PDB file of C-alpha atoms (C1' of nucleotides) in Angstrom:
ATOM      1  CA  UNK A 131     132.008  74.445  88.706  1.00 50.00           C
ATOM      2  CA  UNK A 132     130.278  75.039  85.382  1.00 54.00           C
ATOM      3  CA  UNK A 133     126.762  76.165  84.516  1.00 46.00           C
ATOM      4  CA  UNK A 134     124.792  74.706  81.610  1.00 47.00           C
ATOM      5  CA  UNK A 135     121.305  75.437  80.356  1.00 46.00           C
ATOM      6  CA  UNK A 136     119.593  75.915  76.930  1.00 50.00           C
ATOM      7  CA  UNK A 137     116.131  74.331  77.184  1.00 60.00           C
ATOM      8  CA  UNK A 138     115.544  74.395  73.389  1.00 87.00           C
ATOM      9  CA  UNK A 139     118.215  71.756  72.774  1.00 94.00           C
ATOM     10  CA  UNK A 140     116.891  69.752  75.715  1.00 95.00           C
ATOM     11  CA  UNK A 141     113.433  69.731  74.188  1.00 96.00           C
ATOM     12  CA  UNK A 142     114.415  69.032  70.606  1.00 96.00           C
ATOM     13  CA  UNK A 143     116.913  66.273  71.359  1.00 97.00           C
ATOM     14  CA  UNK A 144     114.365  64.681  73.674  1.00 97.00           C
ATOM     15  CA  UNK A 145     111.769  64.949  70.917  1.00 97.00           C
ATOM     16  CA  UNK A 146     114.172  63.277  68.482  1.00 97.00           C
ATOM     17  CA  UNK A 147     114.970  60.419  70.862  1.00 97.00           C
ATOM     18  CA  UNK A 148     111.795  58.568  69.938  1.00 97.00           C
ATOM     19  CA  UNK A 149     111.604  56.581  66.692  1.00 96.00           C
ATOM     20  CA  UNK A 150     107.918  57.312  66.224  1.00 97.00           C
ATOM     21  CA  UNK A 151     108.540  61.040  66.455  1.00 97.00           C
ATOM     22  CA  UNK A 152     111.459  60.861  64.027  1.00 97.00           C
ATOM     23  CA  UNK A 153     109.072  58.971  61.757  1.00 97.00           C
ATOM     24  CA  UNK A 154     106.489  61.733  62.066  1.00 97.00           C
ATOM     25  CA  UNK A 155     109.080  64.280  60.954  1.00 97.00           C
ATOM     26  CA  UNK A 156     109.953  62.016  58.023  1.00 95.00           C
ATOM     27  CA  UNK A 157     106.305  61.822  57.124  1.00 96.00           C
ATOM     28  CA  UNK A 158     105.667  65.560  57.406  1.00 96.00           C
ATOM     29  CA  UNK A 159     108.620  66.044  55.083  1.00 94.00           C
ATOM     30  CA  UNK A 160     106.532  64.302  52.463  1.00 93.00           C
ATOM     31  CA  UNK A 161     103.504  66.494  53.146  1.00 94.00           C
ATOM     32  CA  UNK A 162     101.316  67.961  55.874  1.00 96.00           C
ATOM     33  CA  UNK A 163      99.131  65.527  57.764  1.00 97.00           C
ATOM     34  CA  UNK A 164      96.244  65.385  60.208  1.00 98.00           C
ATOM     35  CA  UNK A 165      96.458  63.738  63.610  1.00 98.00           C
ATOM     36  CA  UNK A 166      94.151  60.983  62.355  1.00 97.00           C
ATOM     37  CA  UNK A 167      96.268  60.160  59.307  1.00 98.00           C
ATOM     38  CA  UNK A 168      99.422  60.053  61.430  1.00 98.00           C
ATOM     39  CA  UNK A 169      97.706  57.865  64.025  1.00 97.00           C
ATOM     40  CA  UNK A 170      96.712  55.448  61.242  1.00 96.00           C
ATOM     41  CA  UNK A 171     100.176  55.393  59.738  1.00 96.00           C
ATOM     42  CA  UNK A 172     101.866  54.675  63.058  1.00 96.00           C
ATOM     43  CA  UNK A 173      99.198  52.319  64.394  1.00 95.00           C
ATOM     44  CA  UNK A 174      98.415  54.320  67.438  1.00 96.00           C
ATOM     45  CA  UNK A 175      95.385  55.861  69.146  1.00 97.00           C
ATOM     46  CA  UNK A 176      94.510  59.454  68.327  1.00 97.00           C
ATOM     47  CA  UNK A 177      95.299  60.442  71.894  1.00 97.00           C
ATOM     48  CA  UNK A 178      98.700  58.794  71.719  1.00 97.00           C
ATOM     49  CA  UNK A 179      99.534  60.526  68.461  1.00 98.00           C
ATOM     50  CA  UNK A 180      98.360  63.848  69.795  1.00 97.00           C
ATOM     51  CA  UNK A 181     100.850  63.540  72.650  1.00 97.00           C
ATOM     52  CA  UNK A 182     103.715  62.857  70.254  1.00 98.00           C
ATOM     53  CA  UNK A 183     102.740  65.842  68.139  1.00 98.00           C
ATOM     54  CA  UNK A 184     102.605  68.007  71.260  1.00 97.00           C
ATOM     55  CA  UNK A 185     106.135  66.973  72.172  1.00 97.00           C
ATOM     56  CA  UNK A 186     107.318  67.934  68.685  1.00 97.00           C
ATOM     57  CA  UNK A 187     105.383  71.188  68.938  1.00 96.00           C
ATOM     58  CA  UNK A 188     106.876  72.135  72.306  1.00 95.00           C
ATOM     59  CA  UNK A 189     110.285  71.548  70.737  1.00 95.00           C
ATOM     60  CA  UNK A 190     109.325  73.855  67.878  1.00 94.00           C
ATOM     61  CA  UNK A 191     109.900  71.147  65.289  1.00 95.00           C
ATOM     62  CA  UNK A 192     106.277  70.958  64.215  1.00 96.00           C
ATOM     63  CA  UNK A 193     103.502  73.521  64.056  1.00 95.00           C
ATOM     64  CA  UNK A 194      99.819  72.697  63.953  1.00 96.00           C
ATOM     65  CA  UNK A 195      96.704  74.560  62.978  1.00 96.00           C
ATOM     66  CA  UNK A 196      93.154  73.501  63.532  1.00 96.00           C
ATOM     67  CA  UNK A 197      90.722  74.293  60.743  1.00 96.00           C
ATOM     68  CA  UNK A 198      87.197  73.034  61.217  1.00 96.00           C
ATOM     69  CA  UNK A 199      87.541  69.739  62.999  1.00 96.00           C
ATOM     70  CA  UNK A 200      90.907  68.704  61.627  1.00 97.00           C
ATOM     71  CA  UNK A 201      94.253  69.706  63.041  1.00 97.00           C
ATOM     72  CA  UNK A 202      96.908  69.845  60.350  1.00 97.00           C
ATOM     73  CA  UNK A 203     100.537  69.254  61.302  1.00 97.00           C
ATOM     74  CA  UNK A 204     103.478  70.600  59.342  1.00 95.00           C
ATOM     75  CA  UNK A 205     107.192  71.017  59.886  1.00 95.00           C
ATOM     76  CA  UNK A 206     108.079  74.113  61.925  1.00 93.00           C
ATOM     77  CA  UNK A 207     110.053  76.959  60.347  1.00 88.00           C
ATOM     78  CA  UNK A 208     112.501  76.741  63.258  1.00 86.00           C
ATOM     79  CA  UNK A 209     114.106  73.709  61.618  1.00 88.00           C
ATOM     80  CA  UNK A 210     117.076  71.804  62.960  1.00 93.00           C
ATOM     81  CA  UNK A 211     119.674  74.542  62.690  1.00 92.00           C
ATOM     82  CA  UNK A 212     120.616  74.771  66.368  1.00 93.00           C
ATOM     83  CA  UNK A 213     120.782  70.992  66.650  1.00 95.00           C
ATOM     84  CA  UNK A 214     122.905  70.673  63.515  1.00 95.00           C
ATOM     85  CA  UNK A 215     125.271  73.303  64.873  1.00 94.00           C
ATOM     86  CA  UNK A 216     125.712  71.595  68.226  1.00 95.00           C
ATOM     87  CA  UNK A 217     126.268  68.215  66.616  1.00 96.00           C
ATOM     88  CA  UNK A 218     128.717  69.555  64.030  1.00 94.00           C
ATOM     89  CA  UNK A 219     130.745  71.509  66.561  1.00 94.00           C
ATOM     90  CA  UNK A 220     131.038  68.501  68.796  1.00 94.00           C
ATOM     91  CA  UNK A 221     131.681  66.073  66.008  1.00 92.00           C
ATOM     92  CA  UNK A 222     134.812  68.070  65.272  1.00 91.00           C
ATOM     93  CA  UNK A 223     135.607  67.943  68.975  1.00 88.00           C
ATOM     94  CA  UNK A 224     135.428  64.146  68.921  1.00 88.00           C
ATOM     95  CA  UNK A 225     137.673  63.961  65.886  1.00 87.00           C
ATOM     96  CA  UNK A 226     140.182  66.423  67.310  1.00 85.00           C
ATOM     97  CA  UNK A 227     140.490  64.244  70.384  1.00 81.00           C
ATOM     98  CA  UNK A 228     141.401  61.208  68.315  1.00 76.00           C
ATOM     99  CA  UNK A 229     143.981  63.043  66.318  1.00 72.00           C
ATOM    100  CA  UNK A 230     145.722  64.163  69.493  1.00 64.00           C
ATOM    101  CA  UNK A 231     149.139  62.616  70.049  1.00 52.00           C
ATOM    102  CA  UNK A 232     148.549  61.348  73.567  1.00 56.00           C
ATOM    103  CA  UNK A 233     145.587  59.421  72.205  1.00 53.00           C
ATOM    104  CA  UNK A 234     147.708  57.594  69.668  1.00 55.00           C
ATOM    105  CA  UNK A 235     150.376  56.868  72.220  1.00 54.00           C
ATOM    106  CA  UNK A 236     147.971  55.557  74.830  1.00 55.00           C
ATOM    107  CA  UNK A 237     146.304  53.511  72.093  1.00 52.00           C
ATOM    108  CA  UNK A 238     149.657  51.814  71.410  1.00 55.00           C
ATOM    109  CA  UNK A 239     150.640  51.050  74.966  1.00 53.00           C
ATOM    110  CA  UNK A 240     147.090  50.026  75.786  1.00 51.00           C
ATOM    111  CA  UNK A 241     146.971  47.848  78.859  1.00 44.00           C
ATOM    112  CA  UNK A 242     145.434  48.087  82.338  1.00 41.00           C
ATOM    113  CA  UNK A 243     142.245  46.602  83.738  1.00 42.00           C
ATOM    114  CA  UNK A 244     138.803  47.449  82.410  1.00 49.00           C
ATOM    115  CA  UNK A 245     135.319  46.193  83.260  1.00 55.00           C
TER     116      UNK A 245
ATOM    117  CA  UNK B 204     101.405  51.503  58.340  1.00 49.00           C
ATOM    118  CA  UNK B 205     105.099  52.205  58.755  1.00 53.00           C
ATOM    119  CA  UNK B 206     107.743  50.556  60.894  1.00 45.00           C
ATOM    120  CA  UNK B 207     110.516  52.512  62.626  1.00 46.00           C
ATOM    121  CA  UNK B 208     113.327  51.362  64.854  1.00 46.00           C
ATOM    122  CA  UNK B 209     117.084  52.155  65.292  1.00 50.00           C
ATOM    123  CA  UNK B 210     117.865  52.060  69.018  1.00 60.00           C
ATOM    124  CA  UNK B 211     121.274  53.770  68.593  1.00 87.00           C
ATOM    125  CA  UNK B 212     119.679  57.076  67.596  1.00 94.00           C
ATOM    126  CA  UNK B 213     117.133  56.681  70.376  1.00 95.00           C
ATOM    127  CA  UNK B 214     119.900  56.279  72.902  1.00 96.00           C
ATOM    128  CA  UNK B 215     122.187  59.014  71.655  1.00 96.00           C
ATOM    129  CA  UNK B 216     119.513  61.658  71.169  1.00 97.00           C
ATOM    130  CA  UNK B 217     118.148  60.837  74.618  1.00 97.00           C
ATOM    131  CA  UNK B 218     121.684  61.142  76.012  1.00 97.00           C
ATOM    132  CA  UNK B 219     122.059  64.542  74.351  1.00 97.00           C
ATOM    133  CA  UNK B 220     118.749  65.825  75.677  1.00 97.00           C
ATOM    134  CA  UNK B 221     120.259  66.642  79.061  1.00 97.00           C
ATOM    135  CA  UNK B 222     122.324  69.813  79.514  1.00 96.00           C
ATOM    136  CA  UNK B 223     124.594  68.187  82.100  1.00 97.00           C
ATOM    137  CA  UNK B 224     125.429  65.364  79.701  1.00 97.00           C
ATOM    138  CA  UNK B 225     126.094  67.770  76.845  1.00 97.00           C
ATOM    139  CA  UNK B 226     128.374  69.576  79.290  1.00 97.00           C
ATOM    140  CA  UNK B 227     130.207  66.348  80.073  1.00 97.00           C
ATOM    141  CA  UNK B 228     130.892  65.830  76.365  1.00 97.00           C
ATOM    142  CA  UNK B 229     132.140  69.420  76.164  1.00 95.00           C
ATOM    143  CA  UNK B 230     134.410  68.751  79.092  1.00 96.00           C
ATOM    144  CA  UNK B 231     135.760  65.444  77.759  1.00 96.00           C
ATOM    145  CA  UNK B 232     136.548  67.295  74.546  1.00 94.00           C
ATOM    146  CA  UNK B 233     139.054  69.271  76.591  1.00 93.00           C
ATOM    147  CA  UNK B 234     140.566  66.148  78.116  1.00 94.00           C
ATOM    148  CA  UNK B 235     139.789  62.837  79.773  1.00 96.00           C
ATOM    149  CA  UNK B 236     138.320  63.022  83.262  1.00 97.00           C
ATOM    150  CA  UNK B 237     137.512  60.867  86.280  1.00 98.00           C
ATOM    151  CA  UNK B 238     134.015  60.488  87.715  1.00 98.00           C
ATOM    152  CA  UNK B 239     135.099  62.496  90.750  1.00 98.00           C
ATOM    153  CA  UNK B 240     136.433  65.431  88.746  1.00 98.00           C
ATOM    154  CA  UNK B 241     133.255  65.534  86.666  1.00 98.00           C
ATOM    155  CA  UNK B 242     131.100  65.314  89.786  1.00 97.00           C
ATOM    156  CA  UNK B 243     133.008  68.280  91.241  1.00 96.00           C
ATOM    157  CA  UNK B 244     132.719  70.313  88.072  1.00 96.00           C
ATOM    158  CA  UNK B 245     128.963  69.771  87.767  1.00 96.00           C
ATOM    159  CA  UNK B 246     128.195  70.000  91.499  1.00 95.00           C
ATOM    160  CA  UNK B 247     126.716  66.580  91.773  1.00 96.00           C
ATOM    161  CA  UNK B 248     127.159  63.457  93.868  1.00 97.00           C
ATOM    162  CA  UNK B 249     129.478  60.728  92.569  1.00 97.00           C
ATOM    163  CA  UNK B 250     126.525  58.402  92.193  1.00 97.00           C
ATOM    164  CA  UNK B 251     124.589  60.966  90.194  1.00 97.00           C
ATOM    165  CA  UNK B 252     127.537  61.589  87.892  1.00 98.00           C
ATOM    166  CA  UNK B 253     128.097  57.892  87.425  1.00 98.00           C
ATOM    167  CA  UNK B 254     124.540  57.530  86.160  1.00 98.00           C
ATOM    168  CA  UNK B 255     125.034  60.308  83.611  1.00 98.00           C
ATOM    169  CA  UNK B 256     128.253  58.707  82.408  1.00 98.00           C
ATOM    170  CA  UNK B 257     126.464  55.371  82.096  1.00 97.00           C
ATOM    171  CA  UNK B 258     123.810  56.941  79.910  1.00 97.00           C
ATOM    172  CA  UNK B 259     126.519  58.392  77.654  1.00 97.00           C
ATOM    173  CA  UNK B 260     128.292  55.041  77.649  1.00 96.00           C
ATOM    174  CA  UNK B 261     125.172  53.082  76.667  1.00 95.00           C
ATOM    175  CA  UNK B 262     124.777  55.536  73.789  1.00 95.00           C
ATOM    176  CA  UNK B 263     128.381  54.870  72.777  1.00 94.00           C
ATOM    177  CA  UNK B 264     129.323  58.527  73.109  1.00 96.00           C
ATOM    178  CA  UNK B 265     131.736  57.943  75.974  1.00 96.00           C
ATOM    179  CA  UNK B 266     133.990  55.049  76.933  1.00 95.00           C
ATOM    180  CA  UNK B 267     135.403  54.464  80.374  1.00 96.00           C
ATOM    181  CA  UNK B 268     138.223  52.437  81.784  1.00 96.00           C
ATOM    182  CA  UNK B 269     138.933  51.739  85.397  1.00 96.00           C
ATOM    183  CA  UNK B 270     142.585  51.687  86.412  1.00 96.00           C
ATOM    184  CA  UNK B 271     143.280  51.237  90.088  1.00 96.00           C
ATOM    185  CA  UNK B 272     140.488  53.005  91.883  1.00 96.00           C
ATOM    186  CA  UNK B 273     139.820  55.695  89.313  1.00 97.00           C
ATOM    187  CA  UNK B 274     137.535  55.358  86.334  1.00 97.00           C
ATOM    188  CA  UNK B 275     138.641  57.523  83.461  1.00 97.00           C
ATOM    189  CA  UNK B 276     136.059  58.764  80.961  1.00 97.00           C
ATOM    190  CA  UNK B 277     136.861  59.746  77.404  1.00 95.00           C
ATOM    191  CA  UNK B 278     134.944  60.444  74.220  1.00 95.00           C
ATOM    192  CA  UNK B 279     133.960  57.267  72.346  1.00 93.00           C
ATOM    193  CA  UNK B 280     135.404  56.591  68.895  1.00 89.00           C
ATOM    194  CA  UNK B 281     131.855  56.104  67.618  1.00 86.00           C
ATOM    195  CA  UNK B 282     131.422  59.859  67.492  1.00 88.00           C
ATOM    196  CA  UNK B 283     128.333  61.698  66.328  1.00 93.00           C
ATOM    197  CA  UNK B 284     128.369  60.586  62.688  1.00 92.00           C
ATOM    198  CA  UNK B 285     124.983  58.844  62.617  1.00 93.00           C
ATOM    199  CA  UNK B 286     123.369  61.724  64.498  1.00 95.00           C
ATOM    200  CA  UNK B 287     124.922  64.322  62.195  1.00 95.00           C
ATOM    201  CA  UNK B 288     123.671  62.390  59.186  1.00 95.00           C
ATOM    202  CA  UNK B 289     120.113  62.153  60.455  1.00 96.00           C
ATOM    203  CA  UNK B 290     120.019  65.827  61.370  1.00 96.00           C
ATOM    204  CA  UNK B 291     121.548  66.955  58.083  1.00 94.00           C
ATOM    205  CA  UNK B 292     119.241  64.829  55.957  1.00 94.00           C
ATOM    206  CA  UNK B 293     116.205  66.135  57.770  1.00 94.00           C
ATOM    207  CA  UNK B 294     117.403  69.699  57.870  1.00 92.00           C
ATOM    208  CA  UNK B 295     117.321  69.610  54.084  1.00 91.00           C
ATOM    209  CA  UNK B 296     113.874  68.077  54.309  1.00 88.00           C
ATOM    210  CA  UNK B 297     112.668  71.010  56.408  1.00 88.00           C
ATOM    211  CA  UNK B 298     114.122  73.500  53.966  1.00 87.00           C
ATOM    212  CA  UNK B 299     112.696  71.707  50.933  1.00 84.00           C
ATOM    213  CA  UNK B 300     109.256  71.928  52.498  1.00 81.00           C
ATOM    214  CA  UNK B 301     109.495  75.698  52.847  1.00 76.00           C
ATOM    215  CA  UNK B 302     110.616  76.179  49.309  1.00 72.00           C
ATOM    216  CA  UNK B 303     107.581  74.285  48.031  1.00 64.00           C
ATOM    217  CA  UNK B 304     105.078  76.408  46.189  1.00 52.00           C
ATOM    218  CA  UNK B 305     102.004  75.331  48.077  1.00 55.00           C
ATOM    219  CA  UNK B 306     103.717  76.545  51.236  1.00 53.00           C
ATOM    220  CA  UNK B 307     104.164  80.032  49.850  1.00 55.00           C
ATOM    221  CA  UNK B 308     100.614  80.132  48.619  1.00 54.00           C
ATOM    222  CA  UNK B 309      99.066  78.896  51.849  1.00 55.00           C
ATOM    223  CA  UNK B 310     101.264  81.387  53.715  1.00 52.00           C
ATOM    224  CA  UNK B 311      99.697  84.217  51.688  1.00 55.00           C
ATOM    225  CA  UNK B 312      96.117  83.248  52.069  1.00 53.00           C
ATOM    226  CA  UNK B 313      96.637  82.438  55.734  1.00 51.00           C
ATOM    227  CA  UNK B 314      93.388  82.476  57.665  1.00 44.00           C
ATOM    228  CA  UNK B 315      91.290  79.982  59.617  1.00 41.00           C
ATOM    229  CA  UNK B 316      91.094  79.339  63.361  1.00 43.00           C
ATOM    230  CA  UNK B 317      94.042  78.130  65.396  1.00 50.00           C
ATOM    231  CA  UNK B 318      94.537  77.493  69.119  1.00 55.00           C
TER     232      UNK B 318
ATOM    233  C1'  DT C  42     148.293  48.229 109.619  1.00 60.46           C
ATOM    234  C1'  DA C  43     145.186  52.132 109.596  1.00 60.46           C
ATOM    235  C1'  DT C  44     143.117  55.614 107.079  1.00 60.46           C
ATOM    236  C1'  DA C  45     141.522  58.068 103.296  1.00 60.46           C
ATOM    237  C1'  DC C  46     140.000  57.989  98.570  1.00 60.46           C
ATOM    238  C1'  DA C  47     137.280  56.578  94.356  1.00 60.46           C
ATOM    239  C1'  DC C  48     133.932  54.262  93.117  1.00 60.46           C
ATOM    240  C1'  DT C  49     129.719  51.051  93.315  1.00 60.46           C
ATOM    241  C1'  DG C  50     125.051  49.308  94.352  1.00 60.46           C
ATOM    242  C1'  DA C  51     120.708  49.303  96.514  1.00 60.46           C
ATOM    243  C1'  DA C  52     116.934  51.856  97.860  1.00 60.46           C
ATOM    244  C1'  DC C  53     114.193  55.665  97.644  1.00 60.46           C
ATOM    245  C1'  DC C  54     111.782  59.847  95.749  1.00 60.46           C
ATOM    246  C1'  DA C  55     109.327  63.004  92.571  1.00 60.46           C
ATOM    247  C1'  DT C  56     108.376  63.721  88.096  1.00 60.46           C
ATOM    248  C1'  DA C  57     108.158  62.549  83.093  1.00 60.46           C
ATOM    249  C1'  DT C  58     107.143  59.315  79.154  1.00 60.46           C
ATOM    250  C1'  DG C  59     104.603  56.459  76.142  1.00 60.46           C
ATOM    251  C1'  DG C  60     100.914  54.343  75.905  1.00 60.46           C
ATOM    252  C1'  DT C  61      95.981  53.119  76.850  1.00 60.46           C
ATOM    253  C1'  DT C  62      90.580  53.761  77.658  1.00 60.46           C
ATOM    254  C1'  DC C  63      86.564  56.367  78.227  1.00 60.46           C
ATOM    255  C1'  DA C  64      83.715  60.168  78.055  1.00 60.46           C
ATOM    256  C1'  DG C  65      83.147  64.244  76.179  1.00 60.46           C
ATOM    257  C1'  DT C  66      82.863  68.583  72.493  1.00 60.46           C
ATOM    258  C1'  DA C  67      82.616  70.574  68.095  1.00 60.46           C
ATOM    259  C1'  DT C  68      82.040  70.253  63.155  1.00 60.46           C
ATOM    260  C1'  DG C  69      80.540  68.519  58.636  1.00 60.46           C
ATOM    261  C1'  DA C  70      77.460  65.824  55.858  1.00 60.46           C
ATOM    262  C1'  DA C  71      73.001  63.581  54.802  1.00 60.46           C
TER     263       DA C  71
ATOM    264  C1'  DT D  41      67.915  67.125  62.904  1.00 60.46           C
ATOM    265  C1'  DT D  42      70.714  63.256  63.146  1.00 60.46           C
ATOM    266  C1'  DC D  43      74.829  60.877  62.778  1.00 60.46           C
ATOM    267  C1'  DA D  44      79.579  60.172  61.954  1.00 60.46           C
ATOM    268  C1'  DT D  45      84.124  62.224  62.175  1.00 60.46           C
ATOM    269  C1'  DA D  46      88.112  64.450  64.429  1.00 60.46           C
ATOM    270  C1'  DC D  47      89.800  65.795  68.026  1.00 60.46           C
ATOM    271  C1'  DT D  48      90.352  66.744  73.274  1.00 60.46           C
ATOM    272  C1'  DG D  49      90.918  65.932  78.261  1.00 60.46           C
ATOM    273  C1'  DA D  50      91.066  63.312  82.349  1.00 60.46           C
ATOM    274  C1'  DA D  51      92.497  59.298  84.440  1.00 60.46           C
ATOM    275  C1'  DC D  52      95.217  55.486  84.717  1.00 60.46           C
ATOM    276  C1'  DC D  53      99.304  52.349  84.136  1.00 60.46           C
ATOM    277  C1'  DA D  54     104.095  50.658  83.844  1.00 60.46           C
ATOM    278  C1'  DT D  55     108.490  52.085  83.255  1.00 60.46           C
ATOM    279  C1'  DA D  56     112.302  55.492  82.936  1.00 60.46           C
ATOM    280  C1'  DT D  57     114.919  59.710  84.589  1.00 60.46           C
ATOM    281  C1'  DG D  58     117.544  62.605  87.462  1.00 60.46           C
ATOM    282  C1'  DG D  59     118.620  63.086  91.567  1.00 60.46           C
ATOM    283  C1'  DT D  60     119.566  61.811  96.511  1.00 60.46           C
ATOM    284  C1'  DT D  61     121.475  58.987 100.813  1.00 60.46           C
ATOM    285  C1'  DC D  62     123.688  55.239 102.910  1.00 60.46           C
ATOM    286  C1'  DA D  63     126.374  51.363 103.250  1.00 60.46           C
ATOM    287  C1'  DG D  64     129.545  48.966 101.235  1.00 60.46           C
ATOM    288  C1'  DT D  65     134.234  47.308  98.304  1.00 60.46           C
ATOM    289  C1'  DG D  66     138.692  47.826  96.672  1.00 60.46           C
ATOM    290  C1'  DT D  67     143.049  50.564  96.271  1.00 60.46           C
ATOM    291  C1'  DA D  68     146.649  53.835  97.689  1.00 60.46           C
ATOM    292  C1'  DT D  69     149.192  56.031 101.060  1.00 60.46           C
ATOM    293  C1'  DA D  70     151.208  57.147 105.609  1.00 60.46           C
TER     294       DA D  70
END
DNA sequence: TATACACTGAACCATATGGTTCAGTATGAA
DNA sequence: TTCATACTGAACCATATGGTTCAGTGTATA
């Protein structure tokens, strides 16, 4: 029996699982943007865009600040460090598995039913 | 107006957004496993575990093979390359943003309402 | 052959997601 | 003051998620 938690990774990977939200990050990399300008760019209602931004904000990937009537979104200082670390560590894990001898052997004598 | 797609990243990031599934990848890194052994290790019903494995399989992160009555799960050869690339590219993007001059300036003269 | 084991599928449940519309509120400009 | 802009919140909708139970099916084993 093993225990696993770490909500931050849950939130950020979930945030990254949507193409629109990855696009928003792309866009904010080219400069800060208001909700309205993002909504225009991604052909979506203001309300819809606000929800996406909130998801990114909860994940710490984006920070927003409202000045006057416009809310400006920018990339969060938190960055993607934790995510990069998890991915890198496990990418090595994947590779290690395939270099293992028993893998090569079972690859050679590969038979048996599948579905 | 911008168009964004790429279902593979959608699927894999979504798969990685659950701590149990990240744990399964961890576990498979230490050796192949049956649905039953995974279900035991994560204190979950067989049916529940099967669903998690299916999510990982759809994302290409895990492959399974049924021999006799046991379905063996192993890490997929696809790996985490595409995910690592996206994360790395955007991690640099985050950092570039913070090195930009206007960031430093606006950080200094930081005022204005927030919520 | 009888029994146990490993999985599978259908059905259900509560909650979350990704989107919308509609009706505000607050702010800036004329 | 009036009007447009920029956002906000509530409500709704269809679908997905993460889990369960229950009733199978197929495969080993005694």
